[in-house]
Short mmCIF file of C-alpha atoms in Angstrom, two decimals:
data_model
loop_
_atom_site.label_atom_id
_atom_site.label_comp_id
_atom_site.label_asym_id
_atom_site.label_seq_id
_atom_site.Cartn_x
_atom_site.Cartn_y
_atom_site.Cartn_z
CA ALA A 1 0.09 7.59 6.41
CA GLN A 2 -0.28 4.08 5.08
CA LYS A 3 1.43 3.54 1.34
CA ILE A 4 1.85 0.97 -1.33
CA THR A 5 4.26 1.11 -3.64
CA GLN A 6 4.55 -1.04 -6.85
CA THR A 7 7.44 -0.39 -8.90
CA GLN A 8 6.64 -2.14 -12.00
CA PRO A 9 4.75 -0.66 -14.25
CA GLY A 10 4.87 -3.07 -17.25
CA MET A 11 5.16 -6.63 -16.85
CA PHE A 12 5.41 -9.33 -19.62
CA VAL A 13 5.14 -13.25 -19.28
CA GLN A 14 5.00 -15.88 -21.55
CA GLU A 15 2.05 -17.91 -21.73
CA LYS A 16 2.64 -21.33 -19.03
CA GLU A 17 5.28 -19.60 -17.18
CA ALA A 18 5.42 -17.66 -13.44
CA VAL A 19 5.51 -14.37 -13.18
CA THR A 20 5.28 -12.03 -9.90
CA LEU A 21 4.52 -8.42 -9.31
CA ASP A 22 6.45 -6.54 -6.77
CA CYS A 23 4.37 -4.89 -3.97
CA THR A 24 5.54 -3.15 -0.91
CA TYR A 25 3.73 -1.49 2.12
CA ASP A 26 4.79 0.92 4.66
CA THR A 27 3.24 0.97 8.28
CA SER A 28 3.86 0.98 11.30
CA ASP A 29 0.53 -0.43 12.91
CA PRO A 30 1.06 -4.52 13.69
CA SER A 31 -2.83 -5.49 12.33
CA TYR A 32 -3.47 -4.96 8.51
CA GLY A 33 -4.98 -6.37 5.85
CA LEU A 34 -3.37 -6.93 2.28
CA PHE A 35 -5.37 -7.44 -1.27
CA TRP A 36 -4.46 -8.36 -4.50
CA TYR A 37 -6.78 -6.59 -7.46
CA LYS A 38 -7.20 -7.83 -10.83
CA GLN A 39 -8.71 -5.17 -13.50
CA PRO A 40 -9.11 -6.39 -16.97
CA SER A 41 -9.57 -4.08 -19.62
CA SER A 42 -13.52 -4.03 -18.88
CA GLY A 43 -12.85 -1.64 -15.91
CA GLU A 44 -14.38 -4.21 -13.50
CA MET A 45 -12.07 -5.20 -10.31
CA ILE A 46 -11.91 -8.97 -9.53
CA PHE A 47 -10.75 -10.33 -6.01
CA LEU A 48 -7.61 -12.50 -5.84
CA ILE A 49 -6.43 -12.96 -2.77
CA TYR A 50 -5.78 -11.24 0.80
CA GLN A 51 -3.36 -11.93 3.70
CA GLY A 52 -3.79 -10.46 6.87
CA SER A 53 -1.30 -9.53 9.13
CA TYR A 54 -1.35 -11.65 11.40
CA ASP A 55 -1.81 -14.85 8.90
CA GLN A 56 1.34 -17.48 9.91
CA GLN A 57 1.05 -19.21 6.49
CA ASN A 58 1.69 -17.09 3.07
CA ALA A 59 -2.46 -17.26 0.69
CA THR A 60 -3.07 -19.24 -2.12
CA GLU A 61 -5.97 -19.05 -4.32
CA GLY A 62 -5.71 -21.29 -6.76
CA ARG A 63 -2.79 -19.68 -9.51
CA TYR A 64 -2.26 -17.11 -7.06
CA SER A 65 -0.07 -17.25 -4.03
CA LEU A 66 1.01 -13.73 -2.00
CA ASN A 67 5.31 -14.18 -0.89
CA PHE A 68 4.54 -12.46 2.27
CA GLN A 69 7.66 -10.92 3.78
CA LYS A 70 6.66 -9.12 7.09
CA ALA A 71 10.25 -8.21 8.10
CA ARG A 72 10.38 -6.71 4.38
CA LYS A 73 7.33 -5.30 4.62
CA SER A 74 6.18 -7.17 0.79
CA ALA A 75 3.63 -8.77 -0.32
CA ASN A 76 4.33 -9.88 -3.84
CA LEU A 77 1.42 -11.96 -6.28
CA VAL A 78 2.85 -14.79 -7.78
CA ILE A 79 0.84 -15.86 -11.42
CA SER A 80 1.96 -19.75 -11.74
CA ALA A 81 0.95 -20.35 -14.99
CA SER A 82 0.42 -17.61 -16.96
CA GLN A 83 -2.67 -18.11 -19.51
CA LEU A 84 -4.03 -14.98 -21.76
CA GLY A 85 -6.39 -13.82 -19.67
CA ASP A 86 -4.15 -12.81 -17.00
CA SER A 87 -3.25 -9.99 -19.14
CA ALA A 88 -4.91 -7.14 -17.41
CA MET A 89 -3.94 -4.37 -14.82
CA TYR A 90 -3.20 -5.74 -11.28
CA PHE A 91 -3.35 -3.70 -7.92
CA CYS A 92 -2.09 -4.21 -4.68
CA ALA A 93 -4.00 -2.72 -1.31
CA MET A 94 -3.89 -2.77 2.25
CA LYS A 95 -6.10 -1.89 5.11
CA GLY A 96 -5.43 -1.17 8.03
CA GLY A 97 -2.57 -0.36 9.42
CA THR A 98 -1.50 3.38 10.59
CA GLY A 99 -4.63 4.63 12.26
CA GLY A 100 -6.56 1.28 11.68
CA SER A 101 -7.73 2.58 8.71
CA TYR A 102 -10.79 1.04 7.04
CA ILE A 103 -10.52 2.61 3.76
CA PRO A 104 -8.13 0.38 1.54
CA THR A 105 -5.06 2.42 -0.04
CA PHE A 106 -4.17 0.98 -3.44
CA GLY A 107 -0.97 1.16 -5.38
CA ARG A 108 0.03 2.13 -9.10
CA GLY A 109 -0.90 -0.63 -9.54
CA THR A 110 1.19 -3.20 -12.68
CA SER A 111 -0.02 -3.69 -16.38
CA LEU A 112 0.52 -7.31 -17.21
CA ILE A 113 1.28 -9.14 -20.60
CA VAL A 114 1.17 -12.53 -21.77
CA HIS A 115 2.53 -13.17 -25.01
CA PRO A 116 1.85 -16.54 -26.31
CA GLY B 1 -19.47 -13.83 -2.67
CA ALA B 2 -21.39 -10.70 -2.18
CA VAL B 3 -22.35 -8.49 -5.71
CA VAL B 4 -22.17 -4.54 -5.75
CA SER B 5 -24.12 -3.85 -8.69
CA GLN B 6 -23.56 0.18 -10.53
CA HIS B 7 -25.64 1.67 -13.02
CA PRO B 8 -25.13 2.80 -15.71
CA SER B 9 -22.26 0.63 -17.02
CA TRP B 10 -21.53 3.53 -20.01
CA VAL B 11 -22.97 7.41 -19.65
CA ILE B 12 -22.07 10.10 -22.83
CA CYS B 13 -24.22 13.73 -21.42
CA LYS B 14 -23.51 17.33 -22.95
CA SER B 15 -21.92 19.90 -20.88
CA GLY B 16 -23.75 21.44 -18.32
CA THR B 17 -26.17 18.43 -17.19
CA SER B 18 -26.13 16.59 -14.43
CA VAL B 19 -25.37 12.70 -14.53
CA LYS B 20 -26.68 10.14 -11.25
CA ILE B 21 -24.77 7.30 -10.88
CA GLU B 22 -26.12 4.24 -8.23
CA CYS B 23 -24.42 1.76 -6.17
CA ARG B 24 -26.20 -0.98 -4.36
CA SER B 25 -25.41 -3.50 -2.71
CA LEU B 26 -27.73 -6.35 -3.71
CA ASP B 27 -27.32 -9.11 -0.53
CA PHE B 28 -25.39 -7.10 2.14
CA GLN B 29 -25.95 -3.69 3.83
CA ALA B 30 -23.13 -1.99 3.95
CA THR B 31 -23.40 1.48 6.26
CA THR B 32 -20.22 2.74 4.11
CA MET B 33 -19.52 3.05 0.40
CA PHE B 34 -16.57 4.99 -1.37
CA TRP B 35 -16.53 6.38 -4.79
CA TYR B 36 -13.88 6.27 -7.03
CA ARG B 37 -12.60 8.22 -9.86
CA GLN B 38 -9.94 7.09 -12.11
CA PHE B 39 -8.28 7.77 -15.05
CA PRO B 40 -6.59 5.80 -17.86
CA LYS B 41 -3.55 3.43 -17.20
CA GLN B 42 -3.89 5.02 -13.44
CA SER B 43 -4.81 4.03 -9.72
CA LEU B 44 -8.31 4.61 -8.15
CA MET B 45 -8.50 7.90 -6.53
CA LEU B 46 -10.92 8.11 -3.15
CA MET B 47 -13.43 10.67 -4.40
CA ALA B 48 -15.50 10.37 -0.74
CA THR B 49 -16.57 8.24 1.83
CA SER B 50 -20.36 7.47 1.14
CA ASN B 51 -22.30 6.74 4.84
CA GLU B 52 -25.75 5.83 5.59
CA GLY B 53 -27.54 8.37 7.22
CA SER B 54 -25.21 11.07 7.45
CA LYS B 55 -23.09 13.60 5.44
CA ALA B 56 -20.56 12.03 3.13
CA THR B 57 -16.48 12.42 3.92
CA TYR B 58 -14.33 13.96 1.01
CA GLU B 59 -11.24 14.15 0.08
CA GLN B 60 -9.41 17.02 -0.23
CA GLY B 61 -9.47 17.99 -3.51
CA VAL B 62 -13.15 17.28 -4.55
CA GLU B 63 -15.65 19.34 -4.58
CA LYS B 64 -18.46 18.38 -2.54
CA ASP B 65 -21.48 20.67 -4.39
CA LYS B 66 -19.99 18.94 -8.02
CA PHE B 67 -20.10 15.36 -6.55
CA LEU B 68 -23.18 15.37 -4.95
CA ILE B 69 -23.09 11.83 -2.71
CA ASN B 70 -26.38 10.82 -0.79
CA HIS B 71 -26.62 7.26 0.99
CA ALA B 72 -29.99 6.80 1.72
CA SER B 73 -30.63 3.49 2.25
CA LEU B 74 -28.19 0.69 3.56
CA THR B 75 -27.64 -0.34 0.16
CA LEU B 76 -28.18 2.29 -2.13
CA SER B 77 -25.39 5.42 -2.92
CA THR B 78 -25.88 7.89 -5.65
CA LEU B 79 -22.95 10.23 -6.49
CA THR B 80 -24.09 12.40 -8.85
CA VAL B 81 -22.29 14.67 -10.80
CA THR B 82 -23.52 18.48 -11.70
CA SER B 83 -23.02 20.87 -14.29
CA ALA B 84 -21.10 18.14 -15.81
CA HIS B 85 -17.32 19.34 -17.97
CA PRO B 86 -14.87 17.15 -20.09
CA GLU B 87 -12.87 17.45 -17.97
CA ASP B 88 -14.67 15.18 -15.70
CA SER B 89 -15.13 12.23 -18.09
CA SER B 90 -13.42 9.47 -16.10
CA PHE B 91 -14.86 6.28 -15.13
CA TYR B 92 -16.40 5.85 -11.73
CA ILE B 93 -16.43 3.03 -9.44
CA CYS B 94 -18.06 2.36 -6.51
CA SER B 95 -17.52 0.52 -3.40
CA ALA B 96 -18.56 -1.87 -0.33
CA PRO B 97 -16.91 -3.07 2.45
CA ASN B 98 -18.90 -6.23 4.35
CA GLY B 99 -17.43 -4.54 7.67
CA LEU B 100 -14.89 -1.98 9.38
CA GLU B 101 -12.64 -4.53 9.77
CA ALA B 102 -8.95 -4.69 8.53
CA TYR B 103 -9.36 -7.99 6.86
CA ASN B 104 -13.29 -7.26 5.47
CA GLU B 105 -13.63 -7.88 2.21
CA GLN B 106 -13.70 -4.85 -0.75
CA PHE B 107 -17.12 -5.60 -2.84
CA PHE B 108 -16.78 -3.49 -6.31
CA GLY B 109 -19.04 -2.40 -8.79
CA PRO B 110 -18.46 -3.36 -12.66
CA GLY B 111 -18.04 0.95 -12.82
CA THR B 112 -19.62 3.33 -14.59
CA ARG B 113 -17.63 5.63 -17.69
CA LEU B 114 -18.97 8.70 -18.30
CA THR B 115 -18.16 10.92 -21.26
CA VAL B 116 -19.02 14.43 -21.45
CA LEU B 117 -19.19 16.07 -24.78
#
């Protein structure tokens, strides 16, 4: 079965600093996709960034970048120049992997608090 | 990007009543939609996979008769919480992928906050 692990229940970062949110995954299938979502207190799930298992380069989207370490099975999210509005829950998710499931598996999430 | 709407955004009901939540894909067709339940400070828990034109696939431990799912068209799935009780109070989120490959994005509705008194 697919498994996503986020070991940081909570993270604090000072405004304008960079922060890394950890995510490791477990699969034996070579084809999979990794996603990061942001969930503010309003509850909506906001897609941030996607990394395919065959992508040669790390994904980047504005201030978000994904540090993809395939051999270590890690897909850490890096947020540069943190803003107060970045305070939210962040979820790592995987699709594909063992069994080729198209149903995403979510990690437990990391609560990020950005303070002035 | 694609949009998924969800209605209502919040609902308060009395114990014993039924509540229907609608999930619509506004600009794409979704043969499959997912229903999640989320408790405060926790992750999304998949309840069921809704399939257009066929029965939903429920996850282990989810009561089919309590959480009725109907995927009537390629753009609409509904979740009905029957005979709701206070323990059913939660945040319910639907999502629809724009394809069934690993790289296809998952689009989420804004969620429905259910409070059962």
